Coordinates of C-alpha atoms in Angstrom, one line a residue:
X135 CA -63.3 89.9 -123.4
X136 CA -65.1 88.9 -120.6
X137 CA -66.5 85.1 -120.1
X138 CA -69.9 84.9 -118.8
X139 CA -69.8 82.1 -115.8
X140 CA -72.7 80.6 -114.6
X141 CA -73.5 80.5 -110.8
X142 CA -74.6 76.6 -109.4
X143 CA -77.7 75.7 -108.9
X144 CA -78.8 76.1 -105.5
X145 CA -79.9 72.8 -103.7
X146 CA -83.2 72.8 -102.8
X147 CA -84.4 73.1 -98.9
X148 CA -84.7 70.7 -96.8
X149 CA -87.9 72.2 -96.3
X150 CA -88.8 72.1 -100.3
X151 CA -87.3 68.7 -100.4
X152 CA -89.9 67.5 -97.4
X153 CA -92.7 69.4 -98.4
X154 CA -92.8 68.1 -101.8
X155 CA -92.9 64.3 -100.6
X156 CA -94.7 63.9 -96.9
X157 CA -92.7 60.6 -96.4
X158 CA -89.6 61.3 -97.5
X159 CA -87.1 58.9 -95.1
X160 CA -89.8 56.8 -94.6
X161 CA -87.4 53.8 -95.6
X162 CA -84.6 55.0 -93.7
X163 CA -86.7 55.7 -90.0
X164 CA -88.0 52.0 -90.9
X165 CA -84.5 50.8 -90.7
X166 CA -83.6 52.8 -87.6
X167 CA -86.6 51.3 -86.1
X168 CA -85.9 47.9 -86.4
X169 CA -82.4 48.6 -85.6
X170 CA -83.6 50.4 -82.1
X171 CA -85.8 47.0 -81.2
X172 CA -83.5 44.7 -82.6
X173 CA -84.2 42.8 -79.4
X174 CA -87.1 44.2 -77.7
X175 CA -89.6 42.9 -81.0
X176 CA -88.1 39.2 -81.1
X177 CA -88.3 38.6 -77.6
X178 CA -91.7 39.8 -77.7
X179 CA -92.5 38.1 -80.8
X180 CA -90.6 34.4 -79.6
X181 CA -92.8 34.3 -76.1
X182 CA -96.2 35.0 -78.2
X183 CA -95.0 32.3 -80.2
X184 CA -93.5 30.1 -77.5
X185 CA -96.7 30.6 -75.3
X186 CA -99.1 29.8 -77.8
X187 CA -96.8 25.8 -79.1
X188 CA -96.9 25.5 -75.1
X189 CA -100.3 25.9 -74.6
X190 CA -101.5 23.9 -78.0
X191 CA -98.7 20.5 -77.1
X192 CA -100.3 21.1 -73.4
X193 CA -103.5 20.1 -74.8
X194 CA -102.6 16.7 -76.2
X195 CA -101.4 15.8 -72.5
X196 CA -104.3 17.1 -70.9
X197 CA -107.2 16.1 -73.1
X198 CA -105.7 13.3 -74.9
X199 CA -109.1 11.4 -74.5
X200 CA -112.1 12.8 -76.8
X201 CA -113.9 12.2 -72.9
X202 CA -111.8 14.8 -71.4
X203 CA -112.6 17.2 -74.3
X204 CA -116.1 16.7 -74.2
X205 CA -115.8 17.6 -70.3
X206 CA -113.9 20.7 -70.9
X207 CA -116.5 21.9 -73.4
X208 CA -119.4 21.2 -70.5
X209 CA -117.1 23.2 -68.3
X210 CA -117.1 26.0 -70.4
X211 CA -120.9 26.0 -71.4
X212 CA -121.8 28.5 -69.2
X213 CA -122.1 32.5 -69.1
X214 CA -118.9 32.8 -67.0
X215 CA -116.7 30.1 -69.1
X216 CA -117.8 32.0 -72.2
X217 CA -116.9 35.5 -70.8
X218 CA -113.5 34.0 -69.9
X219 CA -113.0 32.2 -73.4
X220 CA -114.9 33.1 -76.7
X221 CA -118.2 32.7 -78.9
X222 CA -120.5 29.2 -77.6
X223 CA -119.9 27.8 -81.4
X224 CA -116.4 26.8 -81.0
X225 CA -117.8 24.0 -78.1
X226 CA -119.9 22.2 -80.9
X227 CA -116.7 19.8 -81.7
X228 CA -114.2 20.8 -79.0
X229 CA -111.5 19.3 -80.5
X230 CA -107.8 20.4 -80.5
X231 CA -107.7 23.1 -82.9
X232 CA -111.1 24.3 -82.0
X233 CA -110.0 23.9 -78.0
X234 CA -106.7 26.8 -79.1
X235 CA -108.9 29.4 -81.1
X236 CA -111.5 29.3 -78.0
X237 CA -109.2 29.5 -75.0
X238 CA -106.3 31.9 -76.8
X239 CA -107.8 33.7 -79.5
X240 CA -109.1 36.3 -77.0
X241 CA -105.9 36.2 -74.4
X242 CA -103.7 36.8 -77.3
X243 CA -105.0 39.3 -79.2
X244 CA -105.0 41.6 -75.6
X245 CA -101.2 41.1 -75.4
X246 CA -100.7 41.2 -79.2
X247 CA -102.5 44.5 -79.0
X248 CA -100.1 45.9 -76.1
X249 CA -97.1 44.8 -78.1
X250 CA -98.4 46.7 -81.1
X251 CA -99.8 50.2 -78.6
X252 CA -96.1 49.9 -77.6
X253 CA -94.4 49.9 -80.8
X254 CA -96.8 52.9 -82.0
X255 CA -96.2 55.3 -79.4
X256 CA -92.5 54.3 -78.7
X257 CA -91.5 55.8 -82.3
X258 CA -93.9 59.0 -82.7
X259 CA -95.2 60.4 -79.4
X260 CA -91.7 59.0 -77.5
X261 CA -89.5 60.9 -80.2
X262 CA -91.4 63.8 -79.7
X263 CA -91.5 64.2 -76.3
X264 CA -87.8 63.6 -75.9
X265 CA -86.9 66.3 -78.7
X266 CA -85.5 63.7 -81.0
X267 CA -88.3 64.0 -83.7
X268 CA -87.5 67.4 -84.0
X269 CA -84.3 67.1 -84.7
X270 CA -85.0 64.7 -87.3
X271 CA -87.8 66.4 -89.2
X272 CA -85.1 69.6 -89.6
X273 CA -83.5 66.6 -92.2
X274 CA -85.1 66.0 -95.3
X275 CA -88.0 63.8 -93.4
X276 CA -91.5 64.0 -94.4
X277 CA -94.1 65.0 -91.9
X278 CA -95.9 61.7 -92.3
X279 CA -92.3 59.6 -91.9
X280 CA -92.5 59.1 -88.6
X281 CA -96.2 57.6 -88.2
X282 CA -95.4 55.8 -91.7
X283 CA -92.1 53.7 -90.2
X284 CA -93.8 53.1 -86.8
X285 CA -97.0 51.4 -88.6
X286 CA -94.7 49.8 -91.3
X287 CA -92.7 48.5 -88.2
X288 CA -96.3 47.5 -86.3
X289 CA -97.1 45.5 -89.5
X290 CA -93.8 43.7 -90.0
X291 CA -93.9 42.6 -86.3
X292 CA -97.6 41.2 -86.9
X293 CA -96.7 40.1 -90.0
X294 CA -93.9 37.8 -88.3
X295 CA -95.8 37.1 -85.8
X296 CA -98.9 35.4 -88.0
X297 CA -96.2 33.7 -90.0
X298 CA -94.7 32.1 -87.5
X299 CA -97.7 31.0 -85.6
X300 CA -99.3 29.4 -88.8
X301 CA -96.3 27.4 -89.4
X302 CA -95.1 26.3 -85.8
X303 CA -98.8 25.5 -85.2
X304 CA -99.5 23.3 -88.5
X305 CA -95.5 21.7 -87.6
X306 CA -97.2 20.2 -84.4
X307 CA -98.6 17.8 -86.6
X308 CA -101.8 17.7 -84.0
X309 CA -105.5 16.1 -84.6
X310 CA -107.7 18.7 -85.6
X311 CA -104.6 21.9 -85.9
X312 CA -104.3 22.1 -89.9
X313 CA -102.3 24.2 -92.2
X314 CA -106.1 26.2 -93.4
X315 CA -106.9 26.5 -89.7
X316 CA -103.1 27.8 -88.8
X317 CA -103.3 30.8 -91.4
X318 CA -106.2 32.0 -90.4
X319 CA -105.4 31.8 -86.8
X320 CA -102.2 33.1 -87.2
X321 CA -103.5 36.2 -89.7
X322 CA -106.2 36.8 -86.6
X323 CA -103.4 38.0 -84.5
X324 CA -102.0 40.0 -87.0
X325 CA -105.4 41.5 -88.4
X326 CA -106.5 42.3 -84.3
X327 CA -102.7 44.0 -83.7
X328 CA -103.2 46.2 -86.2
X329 CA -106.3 47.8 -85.7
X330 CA -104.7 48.4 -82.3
X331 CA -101.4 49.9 -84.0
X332 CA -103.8 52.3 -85.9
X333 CA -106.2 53.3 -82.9
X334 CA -103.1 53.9 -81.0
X335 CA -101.8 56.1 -84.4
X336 CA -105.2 58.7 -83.2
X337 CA -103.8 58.5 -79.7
X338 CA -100.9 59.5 -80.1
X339 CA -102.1 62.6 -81.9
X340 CA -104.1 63.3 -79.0
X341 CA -101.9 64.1 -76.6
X342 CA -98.3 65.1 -75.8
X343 CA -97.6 62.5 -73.2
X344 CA -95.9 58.8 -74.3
X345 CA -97.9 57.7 -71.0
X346 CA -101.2 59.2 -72.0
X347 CA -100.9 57.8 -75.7
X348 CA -100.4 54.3 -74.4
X349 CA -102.8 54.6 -71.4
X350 CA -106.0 55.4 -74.1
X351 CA -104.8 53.2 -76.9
X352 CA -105.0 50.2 -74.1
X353 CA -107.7 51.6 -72.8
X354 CA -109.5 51.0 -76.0
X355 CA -107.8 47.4 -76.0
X356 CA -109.3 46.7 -72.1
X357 CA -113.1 48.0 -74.1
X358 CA -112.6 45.9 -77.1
X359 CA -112.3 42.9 -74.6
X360 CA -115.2 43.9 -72.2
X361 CA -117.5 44.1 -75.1
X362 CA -116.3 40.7 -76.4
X363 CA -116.5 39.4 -73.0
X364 CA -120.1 40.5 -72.6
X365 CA -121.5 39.7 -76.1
X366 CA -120.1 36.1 -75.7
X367 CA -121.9 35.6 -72.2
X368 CA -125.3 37.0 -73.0
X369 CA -127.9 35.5 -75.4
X370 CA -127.2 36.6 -78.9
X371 CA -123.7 38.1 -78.6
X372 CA -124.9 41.5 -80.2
X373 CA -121.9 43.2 -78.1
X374 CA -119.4 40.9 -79.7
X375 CA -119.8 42.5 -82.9
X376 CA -118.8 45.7 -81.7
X377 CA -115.3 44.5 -80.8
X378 CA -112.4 44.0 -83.3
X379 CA -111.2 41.2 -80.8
X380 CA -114.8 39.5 -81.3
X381 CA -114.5 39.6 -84.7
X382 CA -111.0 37.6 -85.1
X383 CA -112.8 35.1 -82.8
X384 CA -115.9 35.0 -85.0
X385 CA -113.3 33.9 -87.4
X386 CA -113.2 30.5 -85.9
X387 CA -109.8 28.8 -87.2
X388 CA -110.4 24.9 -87.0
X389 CA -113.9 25.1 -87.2
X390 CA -115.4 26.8 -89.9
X391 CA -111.8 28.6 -91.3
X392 CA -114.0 31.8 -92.0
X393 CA -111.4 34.9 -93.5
X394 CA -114.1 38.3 -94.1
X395 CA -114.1 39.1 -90.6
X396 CA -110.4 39.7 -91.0
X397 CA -111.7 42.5 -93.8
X398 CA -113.9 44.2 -90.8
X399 CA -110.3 44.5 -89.0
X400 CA -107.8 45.4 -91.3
X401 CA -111.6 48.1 -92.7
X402 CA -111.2 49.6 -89.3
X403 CA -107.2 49.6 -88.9
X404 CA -107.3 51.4 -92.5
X405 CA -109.6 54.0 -91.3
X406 CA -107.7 54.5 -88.1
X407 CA -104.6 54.9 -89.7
X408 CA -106.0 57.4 -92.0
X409 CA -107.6 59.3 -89.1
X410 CA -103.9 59.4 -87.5
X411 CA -102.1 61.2 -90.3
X412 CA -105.3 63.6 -90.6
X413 CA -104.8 64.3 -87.5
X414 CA -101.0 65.0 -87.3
X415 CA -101.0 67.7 -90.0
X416 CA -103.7 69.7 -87.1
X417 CA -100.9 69.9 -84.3
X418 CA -97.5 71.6 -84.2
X419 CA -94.2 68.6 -83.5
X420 CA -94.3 67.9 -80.0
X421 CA -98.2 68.8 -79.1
X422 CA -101.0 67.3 -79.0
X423 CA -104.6 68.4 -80.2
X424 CA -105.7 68.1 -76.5
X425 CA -105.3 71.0 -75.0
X426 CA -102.8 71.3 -71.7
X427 CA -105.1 72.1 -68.5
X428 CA -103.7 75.2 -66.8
X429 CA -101.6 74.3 -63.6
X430 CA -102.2 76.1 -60.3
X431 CA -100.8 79.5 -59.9
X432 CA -98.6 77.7 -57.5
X433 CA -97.5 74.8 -56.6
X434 CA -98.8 72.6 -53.6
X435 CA -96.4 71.5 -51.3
X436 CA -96.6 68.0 -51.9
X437 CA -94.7 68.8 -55.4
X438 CA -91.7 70.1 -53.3
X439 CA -91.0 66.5 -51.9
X440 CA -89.7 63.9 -53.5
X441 CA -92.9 61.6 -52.6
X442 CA -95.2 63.9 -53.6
X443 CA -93.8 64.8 -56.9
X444 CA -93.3 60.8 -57.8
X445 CA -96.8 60.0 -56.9
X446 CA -98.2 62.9 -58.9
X447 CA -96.0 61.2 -62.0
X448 CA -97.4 57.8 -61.3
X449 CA -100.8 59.1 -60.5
X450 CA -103.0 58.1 -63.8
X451 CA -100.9 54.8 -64.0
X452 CA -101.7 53.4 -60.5
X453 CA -105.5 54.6 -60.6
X454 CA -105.5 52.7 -64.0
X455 CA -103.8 49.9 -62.7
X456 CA -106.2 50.0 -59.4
X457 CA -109.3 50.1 -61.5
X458 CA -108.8 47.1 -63.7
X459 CA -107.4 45.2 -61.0
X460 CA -110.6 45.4 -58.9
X461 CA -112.5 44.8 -62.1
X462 CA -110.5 41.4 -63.2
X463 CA -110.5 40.7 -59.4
X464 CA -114.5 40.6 -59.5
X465 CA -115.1 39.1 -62.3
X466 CA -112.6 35.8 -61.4
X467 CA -114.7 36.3 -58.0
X468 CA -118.3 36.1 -59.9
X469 CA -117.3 32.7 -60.9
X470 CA -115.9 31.2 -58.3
X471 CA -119.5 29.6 -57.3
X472 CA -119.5 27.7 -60.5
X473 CA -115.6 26.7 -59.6
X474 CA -116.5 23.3 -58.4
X475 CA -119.1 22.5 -61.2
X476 CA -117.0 23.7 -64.1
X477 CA -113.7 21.9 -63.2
X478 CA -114.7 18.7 -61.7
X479 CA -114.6 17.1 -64.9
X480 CA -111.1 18.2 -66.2
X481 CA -108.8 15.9 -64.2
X482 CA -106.0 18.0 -64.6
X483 CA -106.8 21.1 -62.7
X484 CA -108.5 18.4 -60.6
X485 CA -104.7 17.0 -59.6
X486 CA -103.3 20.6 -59.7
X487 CA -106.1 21.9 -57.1
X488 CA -104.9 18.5 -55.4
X489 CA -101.5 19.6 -55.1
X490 CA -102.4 23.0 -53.8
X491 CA -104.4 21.4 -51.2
X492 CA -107.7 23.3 -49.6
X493 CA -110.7 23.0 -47.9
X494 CA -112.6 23.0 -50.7
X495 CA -112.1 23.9 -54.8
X496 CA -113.3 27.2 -54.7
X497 CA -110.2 28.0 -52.3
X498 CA -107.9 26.0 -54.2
X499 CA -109.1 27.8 -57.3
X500 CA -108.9 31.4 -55.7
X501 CA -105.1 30.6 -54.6
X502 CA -104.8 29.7 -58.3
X503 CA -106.6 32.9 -59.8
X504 CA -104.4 35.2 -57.1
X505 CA -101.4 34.1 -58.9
X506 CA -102.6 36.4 -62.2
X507 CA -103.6 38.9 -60.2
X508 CA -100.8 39.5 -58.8
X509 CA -98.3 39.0 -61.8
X510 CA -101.3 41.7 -63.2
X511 CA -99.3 44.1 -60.2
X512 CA -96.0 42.9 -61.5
X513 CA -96.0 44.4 -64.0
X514 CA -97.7 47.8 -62.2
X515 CA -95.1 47.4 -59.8
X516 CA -92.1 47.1 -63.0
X517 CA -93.5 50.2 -64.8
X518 CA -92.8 52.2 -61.5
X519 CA -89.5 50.8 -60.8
X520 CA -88.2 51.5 -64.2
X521 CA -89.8 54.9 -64.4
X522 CA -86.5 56.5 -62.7
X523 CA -85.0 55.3 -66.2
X524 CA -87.1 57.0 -69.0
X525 CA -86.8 60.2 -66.6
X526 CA -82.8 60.0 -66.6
X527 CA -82.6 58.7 -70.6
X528 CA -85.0 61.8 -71.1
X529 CA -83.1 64.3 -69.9
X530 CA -85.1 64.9 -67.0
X531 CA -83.3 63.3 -63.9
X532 CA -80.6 66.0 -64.7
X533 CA -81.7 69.2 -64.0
X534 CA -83.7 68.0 -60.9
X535 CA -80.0 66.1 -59.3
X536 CA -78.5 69.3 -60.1
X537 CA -80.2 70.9 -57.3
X538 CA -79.8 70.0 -53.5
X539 CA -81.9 66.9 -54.4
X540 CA -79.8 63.9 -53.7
X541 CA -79.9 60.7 -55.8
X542 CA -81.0 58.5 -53.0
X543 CA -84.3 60.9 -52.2
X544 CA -85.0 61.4 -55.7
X545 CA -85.4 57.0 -56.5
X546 CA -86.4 56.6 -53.2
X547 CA -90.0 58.9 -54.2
X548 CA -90.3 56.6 -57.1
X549 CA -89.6 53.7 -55.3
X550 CA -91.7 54.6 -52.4
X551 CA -94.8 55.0 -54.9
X552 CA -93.9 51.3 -56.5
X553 CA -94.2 49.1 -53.6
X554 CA -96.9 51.2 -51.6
X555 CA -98.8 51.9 -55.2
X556 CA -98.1 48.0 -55.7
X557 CA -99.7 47.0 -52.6
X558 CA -102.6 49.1 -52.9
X559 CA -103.1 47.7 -56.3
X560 CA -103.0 44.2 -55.1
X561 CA -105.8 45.3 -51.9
X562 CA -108.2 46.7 -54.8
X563 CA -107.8 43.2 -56.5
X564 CA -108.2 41.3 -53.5
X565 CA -111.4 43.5 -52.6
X566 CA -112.9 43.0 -56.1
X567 CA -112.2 39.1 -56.0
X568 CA -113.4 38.9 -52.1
X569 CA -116.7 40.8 -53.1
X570 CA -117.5 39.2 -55.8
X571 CA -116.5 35.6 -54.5
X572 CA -118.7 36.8 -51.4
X573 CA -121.8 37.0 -53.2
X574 CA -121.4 34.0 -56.0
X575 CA -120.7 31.7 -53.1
X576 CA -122.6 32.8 -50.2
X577 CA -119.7 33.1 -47.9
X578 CA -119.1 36.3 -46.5
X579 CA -115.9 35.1 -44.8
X580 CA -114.1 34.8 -47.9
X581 CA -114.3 38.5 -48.3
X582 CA -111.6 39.1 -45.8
X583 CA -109.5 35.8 -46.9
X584 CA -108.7 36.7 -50.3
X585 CA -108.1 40.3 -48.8
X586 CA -105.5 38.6 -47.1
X587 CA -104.3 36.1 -49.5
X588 CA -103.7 39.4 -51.8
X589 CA -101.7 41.4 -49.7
X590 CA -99.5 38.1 -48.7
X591 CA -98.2 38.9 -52.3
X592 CA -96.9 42.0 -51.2
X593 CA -93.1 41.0 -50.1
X594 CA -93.0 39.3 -53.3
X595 CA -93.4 42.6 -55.6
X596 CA -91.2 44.7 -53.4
X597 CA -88.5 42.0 -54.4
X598 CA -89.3 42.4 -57.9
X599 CA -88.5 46.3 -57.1
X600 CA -85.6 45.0 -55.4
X601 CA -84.6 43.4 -58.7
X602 CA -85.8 46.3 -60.8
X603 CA -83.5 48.9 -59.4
X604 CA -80.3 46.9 -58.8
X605 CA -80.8 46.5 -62.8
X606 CA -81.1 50.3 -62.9
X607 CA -78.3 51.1 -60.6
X608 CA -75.7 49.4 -61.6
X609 CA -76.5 47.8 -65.8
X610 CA -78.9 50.7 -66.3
X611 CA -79.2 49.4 -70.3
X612 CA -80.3 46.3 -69.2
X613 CA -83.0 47.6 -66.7
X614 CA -85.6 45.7 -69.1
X615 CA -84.5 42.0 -68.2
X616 CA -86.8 43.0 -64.9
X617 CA -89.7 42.2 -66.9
X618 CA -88.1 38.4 -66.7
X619 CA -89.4 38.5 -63.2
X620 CA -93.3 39.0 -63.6
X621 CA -93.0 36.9 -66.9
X622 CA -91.4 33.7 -65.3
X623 CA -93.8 34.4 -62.0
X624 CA -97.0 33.7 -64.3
X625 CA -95.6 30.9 -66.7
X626 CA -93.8 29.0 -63.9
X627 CA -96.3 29.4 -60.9
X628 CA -100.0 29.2 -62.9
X629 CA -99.3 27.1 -66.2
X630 CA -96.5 25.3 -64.0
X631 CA -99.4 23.9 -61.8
X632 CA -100.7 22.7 -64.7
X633 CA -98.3 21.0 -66.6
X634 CA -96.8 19.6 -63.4
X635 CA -93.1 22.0 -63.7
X636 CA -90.8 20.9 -61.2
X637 CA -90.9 22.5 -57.4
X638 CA -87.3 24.1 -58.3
X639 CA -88.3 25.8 -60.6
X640 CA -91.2 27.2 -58.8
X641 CA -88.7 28.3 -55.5
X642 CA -86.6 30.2 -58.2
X643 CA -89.5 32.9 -58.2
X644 CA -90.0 35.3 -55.4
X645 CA -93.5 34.5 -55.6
X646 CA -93.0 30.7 -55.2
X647 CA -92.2 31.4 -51.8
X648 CA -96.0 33.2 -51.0
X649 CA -98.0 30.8 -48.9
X650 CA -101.0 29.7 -51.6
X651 CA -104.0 31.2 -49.3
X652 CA -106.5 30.7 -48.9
X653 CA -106.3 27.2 -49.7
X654 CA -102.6 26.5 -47.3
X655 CA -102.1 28.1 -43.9
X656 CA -100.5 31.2 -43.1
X657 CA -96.7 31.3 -43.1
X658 CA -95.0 34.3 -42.2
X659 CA -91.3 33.4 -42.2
X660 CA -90.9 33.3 -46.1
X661 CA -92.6 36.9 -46.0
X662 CA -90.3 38.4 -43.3
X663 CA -87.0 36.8 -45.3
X664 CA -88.7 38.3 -48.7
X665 CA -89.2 41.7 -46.8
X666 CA -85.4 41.5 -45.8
X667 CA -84.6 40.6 -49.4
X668 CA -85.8 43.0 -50.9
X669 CA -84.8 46.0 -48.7
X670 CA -81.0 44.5 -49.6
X671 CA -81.9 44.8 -53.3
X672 CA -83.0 48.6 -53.1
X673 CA -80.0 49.5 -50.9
X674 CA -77.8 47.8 -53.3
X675 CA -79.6 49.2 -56.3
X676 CA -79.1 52.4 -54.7
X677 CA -75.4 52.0 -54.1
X678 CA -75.0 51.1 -57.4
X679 CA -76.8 54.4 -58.8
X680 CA -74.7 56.7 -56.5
X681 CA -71.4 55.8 -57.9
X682 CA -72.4 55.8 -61.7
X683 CA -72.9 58.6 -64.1
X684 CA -76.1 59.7 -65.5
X685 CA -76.8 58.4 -69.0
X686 CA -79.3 60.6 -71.4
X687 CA -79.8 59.9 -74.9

């Protein structure tokens, strides 16, 4: 007698198991996510928040009298004001509130934007470039899993963000900044972040590099503020409508508390995000739908130096970061006419310009401006530095060392490209500011003083390389505290004129030390000692890396 046995049901494939549900570990990449920016997303989501209390308390000190307001909104009434701030509507009761939304709606939704970009393309295009996405999808993970965690990440992180703005901002207990007001403000950040999260979900699909991803999702981002920027200057603001970061502002928190242009964003994010995972299921893992341009039969000799082959990695980076830095340079410089008329009235910036000193306001203002131009080529200049780290933790410092390529040679190209990329940067701003400042003043000599006044900047980023690659050589996993240097820079030495910061904490900056031209006379003992500084920083940096091992994740 024979007893009939029954063989086990096979499991089912991973590939049956993913194909049947396109976002299977959806939940589970969402968790590794968060657990990956456990710190990068708070810090980024504390000095949004931290910025924004700053700026709102900073306003009771400086306009505590309605006369002072009124003042300010004069200041503003003009094509350049609004092209630097928002919509003419908000100035029809400037009070506090009203003051925030106008000045920071349109500042903040560009860096809540970037932080958004960044989250995007750090968990799809990243994971596939460095063959980690791969690896995961041969789990059970859906195709869509990835896209899916990285927007539900986006959302939680604007989510948080709106949350916490709306209630610091109604805590304040302020005239004119009320709980209605706060929501909506803070649920503008949110609404503008993620249509940025979803056009940078289409970017990513577009091509196979992290850097290219990023660089068009921003681009978009740099648009979206031009158009704003435009529309709010010219007679009807027709442009303004055209731009997501227009329509958060057309919101107006504290004045007329309006919530459907929020709908136009999250429309847009919607169909963006839709258009993303369309898009994915066109490409195999790890391409893009872009097609790769055919390389030279050969390749030049610049490619077989060190030099050559870092500057051909940093090449769309620095022309980006050239371009916009001409562009903000000239349009700070097309104002700088109107300098005198538009601040005279705000005796604050009146005592700050004071305390630079000057010949006049439009130099004291242009020593001011130079200060966020060149924390602009800071963080250029940090990018660079750290790029020797994403091509070790990718896997690609590794087979290049293994060669006769020494360490030193291979970051010295890299370094090479960051201070001489970050000074030519800083000479397109100063030529953009000079030009424009030129011809909106009358005063051709200015052209070669703010030229100047740039490239006095320039010992000051190669210290902030200095600092970048000492993190790298020697605590390579906490190469990211370098962005501490551009950060501090701007808070402490432009809002620190301002709110009247104490001159320590000013000297703790490398660019604290920069004589303010072209308002103070030239100094060129702090440069030289900067200069010297920061060639001990990259020697130690480099020491550092030579007697570590490579770490590749």
């Amino acid at each position: 007698m024979t007893t009939a046995t029954t063989a086990p049901e096979a499991p089912a494939s991973v590939g049956q198991v993913a194909g049947g549900n396109a976002l299977a570990g959806t939940r589970t990449l969402i968790r590794f996510a968060l657990r990956r920016d456990r710190i990068r997303l708070p810090v980024w989501i504390l000095a949004l928040l931290l910025g924004t209390l700053m700026t709102a308390n900073s306003f009771s000190t400086l306009y505590s009298d309605p006369q002072d307001r009124a003042n300010a909104a004069r200041s503003m009434d003009g094509p350049a004001g609004l092209a630097m701030s928002g919509p003419r509507h908000y100035l029809d009761d400037y009070g506090f509130g009203s003051m925030l939304s106008h000045q920071m709606l349109g500042f903040m939704a560009v860096l809540v934007g970037l932080m958004s970009v960044l989250i995007i393309t750090r968990h799809t295009r990243a994971e596939e470039e460095t063959g980690r996405a791969e690896l995961v999808r041969s789990t059970v993970v859906g195709r869509h899993a990835h896209l899916a965690a990285a927007l539900s990440v986006a959302v939680l992180a604007n989510l948080a963000l709106a949350l916490l703005l709306a209630f610091g901002l109604a805590g304040l207990g302020m005239e004119g900044i009320d709980t209605a007001g706060s929501l909506l403000y803070g649920f503008g950040h949110a609404a503008v972040g993620l249509v940025f999260a979803a056009v940078a979900a289409v970017t990513v699909q577009l091509t196979a590099h992290t850097r290219g991803a990023s660089g068009m999702a921003l681009a978009v981002v740099g648009v979206a503020y031009v158009l704003r920027a435009a529309g709010d200057s010219g007679e009807n603001g027709t442009l303004s409508w055209l731009s997501p970061i227009g329509w958060v502002q057309r919101s107006y928190p504290y004045v007329d508390n309006r919530w459907w242009p929020l709908l136009l964003c999250l429309a847009l994010a919607v169909a963006c995000a839709a258009a993303g995972f369309a898009l994915s299921t066109r490409r195999d893992v790890g391409a893009g739908l872009r097609p790769e341009k055919l390389g030279r039969p050969t390749a030049s000799d610049a490619l077989t130096t060190p030099l050559g082959f870092a500057l051909r990695l940093h090449r769309g980076m620095l022309i980006g970061f050239g371009a916009g830095l001409f562009l903000m340079g000239a349009m700070y410089g097309s104002i700088l006419g109107d300098a005198e008329d538009m601040l005279k009235d705000i005796d604050q910036i009146q005592e700050a310009l004071d305390r630079i000193g000057g010949a006049g306001v439009a130099e004291s203002f242009a020593s001011m401006v130079m200060v966020v131009l060149t924390v602009v080529a800071a963080v250029y200049v940090v990018m660079a530095a750290l790029r020797p780290r994403s091509e070790e933790t990718a896997g690609r410092a590794e087979p290049l060392l293994a060669t006769g390529l020494s360490r030193a040679r291979w970051v010295g190209g890299h370094l090479a490209v960051a201070m001489g990329g970050g000074t030519v940067v800083l000479l397109l701003a100063g030529l953009g500011f000079g030009i424009a400042g030129a011809a909106s003043t009358g005063d051709a000599g200015l052209l070669p003083d703010l030229v100047g006044a740039a490239l006095a900047y320039a010992p000051a980023l190669w210290v902030t390389v200095g600092v970048a690659v000492v993190l790298f050589g020697w605590f390579p996993r906490a190469s990211q505290a370098a962005w501490i240097v551009p950060v501090y820079a701007f808070v402490v030495g432009y809002l620190g004129q301002i709110l009247q910061f104490p001159g320590w904490m000013n000297n703790l900056s490398p660019f604290g030390h920069v004589p303010r031209l072209p308002a103070a006379d030239m100094d060129w003992t702090p440069l030289l000692l900067l200069s010297l500084v920061a060639v001990g920083l990259v020697w130690l940096g480099l020491a550092g890396f030579r007697r570590r091992d490579l770490e590749t994740k």
